Amino acid sequence: MEFNKNVQALIALNGLEIGLSRKHNAVSLFEQPADMFTEAEDALFELKKAVGEENALTLLKNLKSDYVSDRAKEMEKEGVFAVSYLDGEYPEIFDGVYPKPLLLYVKGNVSLLKSETVAVAGPRKPTRYAETVTYDFCTEFAKAGLTVVSGLAAGIDGTAHRAALDAGGKTVAVVANGLDVVYPAEHRGLRESILLNDGLIISEYKLKTKPNAYQFPERNRLICGLAKALFVPEAASKSGTMITLNLAAEQGKEVFITPSNINNPEASGSNKCLQQGARMALSASDVLDFYDLSLGAKSKAVQISLSEQVILDVLKQGEMHFEEILEKSEFNVNELQSILAEMEIDDLVVKSDGNFYSLR
């Protein structure tokens, strides 16, 4: 598997056991990550200040050795791709996430990174009420054409993913571990169903990374970061779901919450949020109205851009490989990847095995 130089440099950087903020410090020393391959040695003094002496030396070693090619082989074996913050497939909505992810490990339908999404979060041990509400709401979200984003955890996350799949919709799972690690184990089947049904699983963490407690809040910022709005059926006052609610508020996301029994401790936090001004959702329509969608309305009229029209004109000649479209359209690789991803989402083109495209 061949990655561009920016991705290769970030894979080398991800070999360091440091936090994302320090990785940002390292990247800021260069015009683009790819420059690490030619300039890191000259910038060693600054790198040591950014990430520490031992980490700086490890980075140099990773850049010069077979570290990156070895990781690429492992990723290819697992069917995992990587998207950097400079790539066309990278979702612009992540510009509002702090700290912004530098590299995403992805498996599945990458075009979903730029689809219209709604985030869903809730407890691992929900009440029956919360499960029912989540399933019903996510069914309607999927039928209306929204991609349902959640964290593949036990409880509400799993219910959200299943509802989207059962409704014939799309879903994205954001996980707090490497994409070769199945967590929780009981969701192995659900994970496979997501992939088999043209869904997507993403992570910030390199392969072989097992889930640790501190990684879940980091993961949660991406769940709400990937969507315009967050839906929560219930949340206890001191819970991971409340952390996600706070993250969504910090990111300026719209938050929708269903009201619950005031004597239910599992909803004490979410009820408090409603009291403080979160939007009350009494039906899925309340959320869909925010997206200007209606129940059962799969999509709105698509407005075709000039760039998309160029691709449509090219594909009138028949099914075509990506490289041939690239040659005929005269876009660069990143531009074409981004345009085709948007056109897939808008049901204008169909991608087939072997990187071929045709008009829908």
CSV table of C-alpha atoms in Angstrom, one decimal:
chain,number,residue,atom,x,y,z
A,1,MET,CA,0.0,0.0,0.0
A,2,GLU,CA,1.5,3.3,-1.1
A,3,PHE,CA,0.7,6.5,0.9
A,4,ASN,CA,1.6,10.1,0.0
A,5,LYS,CA,4.6,11.6,1.8
A,6,ASN,CA,2.4,13.6,4.3
A,7,VAL,CA,0.7,10.5,5.4
A,8,GLN,CA,4.0,8.6,5.7
A,9,ALA,CA,5.4,11.3,7.9
A,10,LEU,CA,2.4,11.3,10.2
A,11,ILE,CA,2.6,7.5,10.4
A,12,ALA,CA,6.2,7.9,11.6
A,13,LEU,CA,5.1,10.6,14.1
A,14,ASN,CA,2.3,8.3,15.4
A,15,GLY,CA,5.0,5.8,16.4
A,16,LEU,CA,5.8,8.1,19.3
A,17,GLU,CA,3.9,7.5,22.6
A,18,ILE,CA,3.0,11.2,23.1
A,19,GLY,CA,-0.2,13.1,23.1
A,20,LEU,CA,-1.8,14.8,20.1
A,21,SER,CA,-0.9,18.3,21.2
A,22,ARG,CA,2.8,17.5,21.2
A,23,LYS,CA,2.4,15.9,17.8
A,24,HIS,CA,0.9,19.2,16.6
A,25,ASN,CA,4.0,21.0,18.1
A,26,ALA,CA,6.2,18.8,16.0
A,27,VAL,CA,4.2,19.3,12.8
A,28,SER,CA,4.2,23.1,13.3
A,29,LEU,CA,8.0,23.1,12.8
A,30,PHE,CA,7.5,22.2,9.1
A,31,GLU,CA,5.6,23.7,6.2
A,32,GLN,CA,4.0,20.3,5.7
A,33,PRO,CA,4.6,16.9,7.4
A,34,ALA,CA,6.3,15.5,4.3
A,35,ASP,CA,9.2,17.9,4.9
A,36,MET,CA,10.1,15.9,7.9
A,37,PHE,CA,11.9,13.4,5.6
A,38,THR,CA,14.3,16.1,4.4
A,39,GLU,CA,14.4,18.6,7.2
A,40,ALA,CA,13.9,16.7,10.5
A,41,GLU,CA,17.6,16.2,11.1
A,42,ASP,CA,18.4,19.9,10.7
A,43,ALA,CA,15.4,20.8,13.0
A,44,LEU,CA,16.5,18.3,15.7
A,45,PHE,CA,17.1,21.0,18.3
A,46,GLU,CA,13.5,22.3,17.8
A,47,LEU,CA,12.1,18.8,17.7
A,48,LYS,CA,13.7,18.0,21.0
A,49,LYS,CA,12.0,21.0,22.5
A,50,ALA,CA,8.7,20.0,20.9
A,51,VAL,CA,8.5,16.3,21.8
A,52,GLY,CA,11.5,15.6,24.1
A,53,GLU,CA,15.0,14.3,23.2
A,54,GLU,CA,14.2,10.6,23.2
A,55,ASN,CA,11.1,11.0,21.1
A,56,ALA,CA,12.9,13.3,18.6
A,57,LEU,CA,15.5,10.6,18.1
A,58,THR,CA,12.9,7.9,17.7
A,59,LEU,CA,11.1,10.0,15.1
A,60,LEU,CA,14.3,10.4,13.1
A,61,LYS,CA,14.8,6.6,13.3
A,62,ASN,CA,11.2,6.0,12.1
A,63,LEU,CA,11.7,8.4,9.2
A,64,LYS,CA,14.9,6.7,8.0
A,65,SER,CA,14.1,3.1,8.7
A,66,ASP,CA,11.5,0.6,7.3
A,67,TYR,CA,9.1,1.7,10.1
A,68,VAL,CA,6.6,3.4,7.8
A,69,SER,CA,6.7,0.7,5.1
A,70,ASP,CA,6.2,-2.0,7.8
A,71,ARG,CA,3.2,-0.2,9.2
A,72,ALA,CA,1.8,0.2,5.7
A,73,LYS,CA,2.0,-3.5,5.1
A,74,GLU,CA,0.2,-4.2,8.4
A,75,MET,CA,-2.5,-1.7,7.4
A,76,GLU,CA,-2.9,-3.3,3.9
A,77,LYS,CA,-3.3,-6.7,5.5
A,78,GLU,CA,-6.1,-5.3,7.7
A,79,GLY,CA,-7.8,-3.3,4.9
A,80,VAL,CA,-7.1,-0.1,6.7
A,81,PHE,CA,-6.4,3.2,4.8
A,82,ALA,CA,-5.0,6.5,6.3
A,83,VAL,CA,-6.3,10.1,5.6
A,84,SER,CA,-4.2,13.1,6.7
A,85,TYR,CA,-5.6,16.5,7.5
A,86,LEU,CA,-4.2,17.7,4.1
A,87,ASP,CA,-6.0,15.1,2.0
A,88,GLY,CA,-9.2,15.6,0.0
A,89,GLU,CA,-11.1,13.0,1.9
A,90,TYR,CA,-10.5,14.7,5.2
A,91,PRO,CA,-13.8,16.2,6.6
A,92,GLU,CA,-13.7,20.0,6.8
A,93,ILE,CA,-16.0,19.8,9.8
A,94,PHE,CA,-13.1,18.6,11.8
A,95,ASP,CA,-11.6,22.1,11.6
A,96,GLY,CA,-13.8,22.9,14.5
A,97,VAL,CA,-12.3,20.1,16.7
A,98,TYR,CA,-9.6,20.7,19.2
A,99,PRO,CA,-7.1,19.4,19.0
A,100,LYS,CA,-7.6,18.7,15.3
A,101,PRO,CA,-6.8,15.1,14.3
A,102,LEU,CA,-3.7,14.9,12.1
A,103,LEU,CA,-4.2,11.4,10.8
A,104,LEU,CA,-7.3,9.2,10.6
A,105,TYR,CA,-7.1,5.5,10.2
A,106,VAL,CA,-10.2,4.4,8.2
A,107,LYS,CA,-11.8,1.1,7.1
A,108,GLY,CA,-14.8,1.0,4.8
A,109,ASN,CA,-16.7,3.7,2.9
A,110,VAL,CA,-14.4,6.8,3.2
A,111,SER,CA,-16.9,9.0,1.4
A,112,LEU,CA,-19.1,8.9,4.6
A,113,LEU,CA,-16.5,11.3,6.2
A,114,LYS,CA,-18.2,14.0,4.1
A,115,SER,CA,-21.8,12.9,4.3
A,116,GLU,CA,-24.6,14.6,6.3
A,117,THR,CA,-24.3,13.1,9.8
A,118,VAL,CA,-25.9,13.1,13.2
A,119,ALA,CA,-24.0,12.0,16.2
A,120,VAL,CA,-25.6,9.8,18.9
A,121,ALA,CA,-24.2,9.2,22.4
A,122,GLY,CA,-25.6,7.6,25.5
A,123,PRO,CA,-24.9,5.2,28.4
A,124,ARG,CA,-23.5,1.7,28.2
A,125,LYS,CA,-26.3,0.4,30.4
A,126,PRO,CA,-29.3,2.4,29.2
A,127,THR,CA,-32.9,2.1,30.5
A,128,ARG,CA,-35.4,0.4,28.2
A,129,TYR,CA,-36.9,3.8,27.5
A,130,ALA,CA,-33.6,5.2,26.2
A,131,GLU,CA,-33.0,2.1,24.0
A,132,THR,CA,-36.4,2.3,22.5
A,133,VAL,CA,-36.2,6.1,21.8
A,134,THR,CA,-32.7,5.7,20.3
A,135,TYR,CA,-33.7,2.9,18.0
A,136,ASP,CA,-36.8,4.7,16.8
A,137,PHE,CA,-35.0,8.1,16.3
A,138,CYS,CA,-32.0,6.5,14.5
A,139,THR,CA,-34.3,4.5,12.3
A,140,GLU,CA,-35.9,7.8,11.1
A,141,PHE,CA,-32.5,9.5,10.8
A,142,ALA,CA,-31.3,6.8,8.5
A,143,LYS,CA,-34.5,6.8,6.4
A,144,ALA,CA,-34.2,10.5,6.0
A,145,GLY,CA,-30.7,10.1,4.6
A,146,LEU,CA,-28.6,11.1,7.6
A,147,THR,CA,-25.5,9.0,8.4
A,148,VAL,CA,-25.6,7.9,12.1
A,149,VAL,CA,-22.3,8.4,13.9
A,150,SER,CA,-21.6,6.7,17.2
A,151,GLY,CA,-18.8,5.0,19.2
A,152,LEU,CA,-19.5,1.2,18.8
A,153,ALA,CA,-19.6,0.9,22.6
A,154,ALA,CA,-22.1,-1.3,24.4
A,155,GLY,CA,-25.5,0.2,25.1
A,156,ILE,CA,-26.8,3.2,23.2
A,157,ASP,CA,-23.9,3.2,20.7
A,158,GLY,CA,-24.7,-0.3,19.5
A,159,THR,CA,-28.5,0.5,19.3
A,160,ALA,CA,-27.8,3.5,17.2
A,161,HIS,CA,-25.6,1.6,14.7
A,162,ARG,CA,-28.1,-1.3,14.5
A,163,ALA,CA,-31.1,1.0,13.9
A,164,ALA,CA,-29.3,2.7,11.0
A,165,LEU,CA,-28.4,-0.7,9.5
A,166,ASP,CA,-31.8,-2.1,10.0
A,167,ALA,CA,-33.3,0.9,8.2
A,168,GLY,CA,-31.0,0.4,5.2
A,169,GLY,CA,-29.0,3.5,6.1
A,170,LYS,CA,-25.3,4.3,6.6
A,171,THR,CA,-23.4,4.5,9.9
A,172,VAL,CA,-19.9,5.5,11.0
A,173,ALA,CA,-18.3,4.0,14.1
A,174,VAL,CA,-15.6,6.1,15.8
A,175,VAL,CA,-13.5,3.9,18.0
A,176,ALA,CA,-10.9,4.4,20.8
A,177,ASN,CA,-8.5,1.7,19.7
A,178,GLY,CA,-6.6,0.5,16.7
A,179,LEU,CA,-8.8,-0.8,13.8
A,180,ASP,CA,-7.4,-4.3,14.1
A,181,VAL,CA,-8.6,-4.5,17.8
A,182,VAL,CA,-12.3,-5.5,18.3
A,183,TYR,CA,-13.8,-3.7,21.3
A,184,PRO,CA,-16.1,-4.6,22.9
A,185,ALA,CA,-15.7,-8.2,21.9
A,186,GLU,CA,-19.5,-8.7,21.8
A,187,HIS,CA,-19.7,-6.2,19.0
A,188,ARG,CA,-17.6,-8.2,16.5
A,189,GLY,CA,-20.7,-9.1,14.5
A,190,LEU,CA,-22.0,-5.5,14.6
A,191,ARG,CA,-18.6,-4.3,13.4
A,192,GLU,CA,-18.7,-6.7,10.5
A,193,SER,CA,-22.2,-5.7,9.6
A,194,ILE,CA,-21.2,-2.0,9.5
A,195,LEU,CA,-18.4,-2.8,7.0
A,196,LEU,CA,-20.5,-5.2,4.9
A,197,ASN,CA,-23.3,-2.6,4.6
A,198,ASP,CA,-21.0,0.1,3.1
A,199,GLY,CA,-20.4,1.8,6.5
A,200,LEU,CA,-17.2,3.2,8.0
A,201,ILE,CA,-15.0,2.6,11.0
A,202,ILE,CA,-12.4,5.3,12.0
A,203,SER,CA,-9.8,5.9,14.7
A,204,GLU,CA,-7.0,8.2,15.5
A,205,TYR,CA,-5.0,5.3,16.9
A,206,LYS,CA,-2.5,3.2,15.1
A,207,LEU,CA,-3.0,-0.6,14.7
A,208,LYS,CA,-2.5,-2.8,17.8
A,209,THR,CA,-3.6,0.1,20.1
A,210,LYS,CA,-5.8,-1.3,22.9
A,211,PRO,CA,-8.5,1.0,24.4
A,212,ASN,CA,-7.5,3.0,27.5
A,213,ALA,CA,-9.7,5.1,29.7
A,214,TYR,CA,-8.2,8.5,28.5
A,215,GLN,CA,-8.8,7.6,24.9
A,216,PHE,CA,-12.6,7.5,25.2
A,217,PRO,CA,-13.0,11.3,25.8
A,218,GLU,CA,-10.6,11.8,22.9
A,219,ARG,CA,-12.7,9.6,20.8
A,220,ASN,CA,-15.9,11.4,21.9
A,221,ARG,CA,-14.7,14.7,20.6
A,222,LEU,CA,-14.5,13.2,17.2
A,223,ILE,CA,-18.0,11.7,17.4
A,224,CYS,CA,-19.7,15.0,18.0
A,225,GLY,CA,-17.1,16.8,15.9
A,226,LEU,CA,-18.1,14.8,12.8
A,227,ALA,CA,-21.7,16.0,12.9
A,228,LYS,CA,-23.7,19.2,13.1
A,229,ALA,CA,-25.8,17.9,15.9
A,230,LEU,CA,-25.7,15.5,18.8
A,231,PHE,CA,-28.6,13.4,20.0
A,232,VAL,CA,-28.7,12.0,23.5
A,233,PRO,CA,-31.6,10.0,25.0
A,234,GLU,CA,-30.4,10.1,28.6
A,235,ALA,CA,-27.2,10.8,30.6
A,236,ALA,CA,-26.4,10.6,34.3
A,237,SER,CA,-24.8,13.6,35.9
A,238,LYS,CA,-21.4,12.0,36.2
A,239,SER,CA,-20.9,10.0,33.0
A,240,GLY,CA,-19.0,9.7,29.8
A,241,THR,CA,-22.1,10.9,28.0
A,242,MET,CA,-22.0,14.1,29.9
A,243,ILE,CA,-18.4,14.6,28.8
A,244,THR,CA,-19.6,14.2,25.2
A,245,LEU,CA,-22.4,16.7,25.8
A,246,ASN,CA,-19.9,19.2,27.1
A,247,LEU,CA,-17.6,18.6,24.2
A,248,ALA,CA,-20.5,19.2,21.8
A,249,ALA,CA,-21.3,22.5,23.5
A,250,GLU,CA,-17.6,23.6,23.3
A,251,GLN,CA,-17.6,22.8,19.6
A,252,GLY,CA,-20.8,24.8,19.0
A,253,LYS,CA,-22.9,21.8,18.0
A,254,GLU,CA,-26.6,21.7,18.3
A,255,VAL,CA,-27.6,19.3,21.1
A,256,PHE,CA,-31.0,17.4,21.2
A,257,ILE,CA,-32.1,15.5,24.2
A,258,THR,CA,-35.3,13.6,25.0
A,259,PRO,CA,-36.9,14.4,28.4
A,260,SER,CA,-37.0,11.6,30.9
A,261,ASN,CA,-38.4,10.7,34.3
A,262,ILE,CA,-37.1,13.3,36.8
A,263,ASN,CA,-36.7,10.5,39.4
A,264,ASN,CA,-34.4,8.5,37.0
A,265,PRO,CA,-30.8,9.0,38.1
A,266,GLU,CA,-29.6,7.8,34.7
A,267,ALA,CA,-31.2,10.9,33.2
A,268,SER,CA,-30.2,13.5,35.9
A,269,GLY,CA,-27.5,15.0,33.7
A,270,SER,CA,-29.5,15.2,30.5
A,271,ASN,CA,-32.6,16.6,32.3
A,272,LYS,CA,-30.4,19.3,33.8
A,273,CYS,CA,-29.1,20.1,30.3
A,274,LEU,CA,-32.7,20.6,29.1
A,275,GLN,CA,-33.3,22.9,32.0
A,276,GLN,CA,-30.2,24.9,31.0
A,277,GLY,CA,-31.3,25.3,27.3
A,278,ALA,CA,-30.5,22.2,25.3
A,279,ARG,CA,-33.1,21.5,22.6
A,280,MET,CA,-35.8,19.1,23.6
A,281,ALA,CA,-36.5,16.3,21.1
A,282,LEU,CA,-40.0,14.8,21.4
A,283,SER,CA,-39.7,13.1,18.1
A,284,ALA,CA,-37.1,12.4,15.4
A,285,SER,CA,-38.8,15.2,13.4
A,286,ASP,CA,-37.5,17.8,15.9
A,287,VAL,CA,-33.9,16.8,14.9
A,288,LEU,CA,-34.6,16.4,11.2
A,289,ASP,CA,-36.1,19.9,11.0
A,290,PHE,CA,-32.7,21.2,12.1
A,291,TYR,CA,-31.2,19.5,9.0
A,292,ASP,CA,-34.1,20.7,6.8
A,293,LEU,CA,-35.2,17.1,6.3
A,294,SER,CA,-38.5,15.4,6.8
A,295,LEU,CA,-39.5,11.9,7.8
A,296,GLY,CA,-38.9,9.4,5.0
A,297,ALA,CA,-37.4,12.1,2.7
A,298,LYS,CA,-34.2,10.5,1.6
A,299,SER,CA,-32.7,13.5,0.1
A,300,LYS,CA,-33.1,17.1,-1.1
A,301,ALA,CA,-32.6,18.4,-4.6
A,302,VAL,CA,-28.9,18.2,-5.4
A,303,GLN,CA,-27.2,21.4,-6.7
A,304,ILE,CA,-24.5,20.4,-9.1
A,305,SER,CA,-21.2,22.4,-9.0
A,306,LEU,CA,-19.1,23.3,-12.0
A,307,SER,CA,-16.5,20.7,-10.9
A,308,GLU,CA,-19.1,18.0,-10.6
A,309,GLN,CA,-20.5,18.9,-14.1
A,310,VAL,CA,-17.0,18.3,-15.5
A,311,ILE,CA,-17.0,14.8,-14.1
A,312,LEU,CA,-20.6,14.2,-15.3
A,313,ASP,CA,-19.6,15.1,-18.8
A,314,VAL,CA,-16.5,12.8,-18.7
A,315,LEU,CA,-18.6,9.9,-17.4
A,316,LYS,CA,-21.2,10.3,-20.1
A,317,GLN,CA,-18.6,8.3,-22.2
A,318,GLY,CA,-19.2,5.3,-19.9
A,319,GLU,CA,-17.7,3.6,-16.8
A,320,MET,CA,-14.2,4.8,-16.3
A,321,HIS,CA,-11.2,4.1,-14.0
A,322,PHE,CA,-10.1,6.9,-11.5
A,323,GLU,CA,-6.8,7.4,-13.4
A,324,GLU,CA,-8.6,7.9,-16.7
A,325,ILE,CA,-11.0,10.4,-15.1
A,326,LEU,CA,-8.0,12.1,-13.6
A,327,GLU,CA,-6.4,12.5,-17.1
A,328,LYS,CA,-9.6,13.7,-18.8
A,329,SER,CA,-10.8,16.1,-16.1
A,330,GLU,CA,-7.3,17.7,-15.4
A,331,PHE,CA,-8.0,17.9,-11.7
A,332,ASN,CA,-5.2,16.9,-9.3
A,333,VAL,CA,-5.6,13.7,-7.3
A,334,ASN,CA,-6.8,15.3,-4.0
A,335,GLU,CA,-9.3,17.5,-5.9
A,336,LEU,CA,-10.7,14.5,-7.9
A,337,GLN,CA,-11.0,12.3,-4.8
A,338,SER,CA,-12.9,15.0,-3.0
A,339,ILE,CA,-15.3,15.7,-5.9
A,340,LEU,CA,-16.0,12.0,-6.5
A,341,ALA,CA,-16.6,11.5,-2.8
A,342,GLU,CA,-19.2,14.3,-2.8
A,343,MET,CA,-20.8,12.9,-5.9
A,344,GLU,CA,-21.1,9.5,-4.3
A,345,ILE,CA,-22.9,11.0,-1.3
A,346,ASP,CA,-25.3,12.9,-3.6
A,347,ASP,CA,-26.0,9.7,-5.6
A,348,LEU,CA,-24.6,11.2,-8.8
A,349,VAL,CA,-22.0,8.5,-9.4
A,350,VAL,CA,-21.4,4.9,-8.4
A,351,LYS,CA,-18.0,3.5,-7.4
A,352,SER,CA,-17.3,-0.1,-8.4
A,353,ASP,CA,-14.6,-2.6,-7.5
A,354,GLY,CA,-11.2,-1.7,-8.9
A,355,ASN,CA,-11.7,2.1,-8.5
A,356,PHE,CA,-14.1,2.4,-11.4
A,357,TYR,CA,-16.8,5.0,-11.6
A,358,SER,CA,-20.0,5.4,-13.6
A,359,LEU,CA,-23.1,7.6,-13.7
A,360,ARG,CA,-25.9,6.5,-11.4
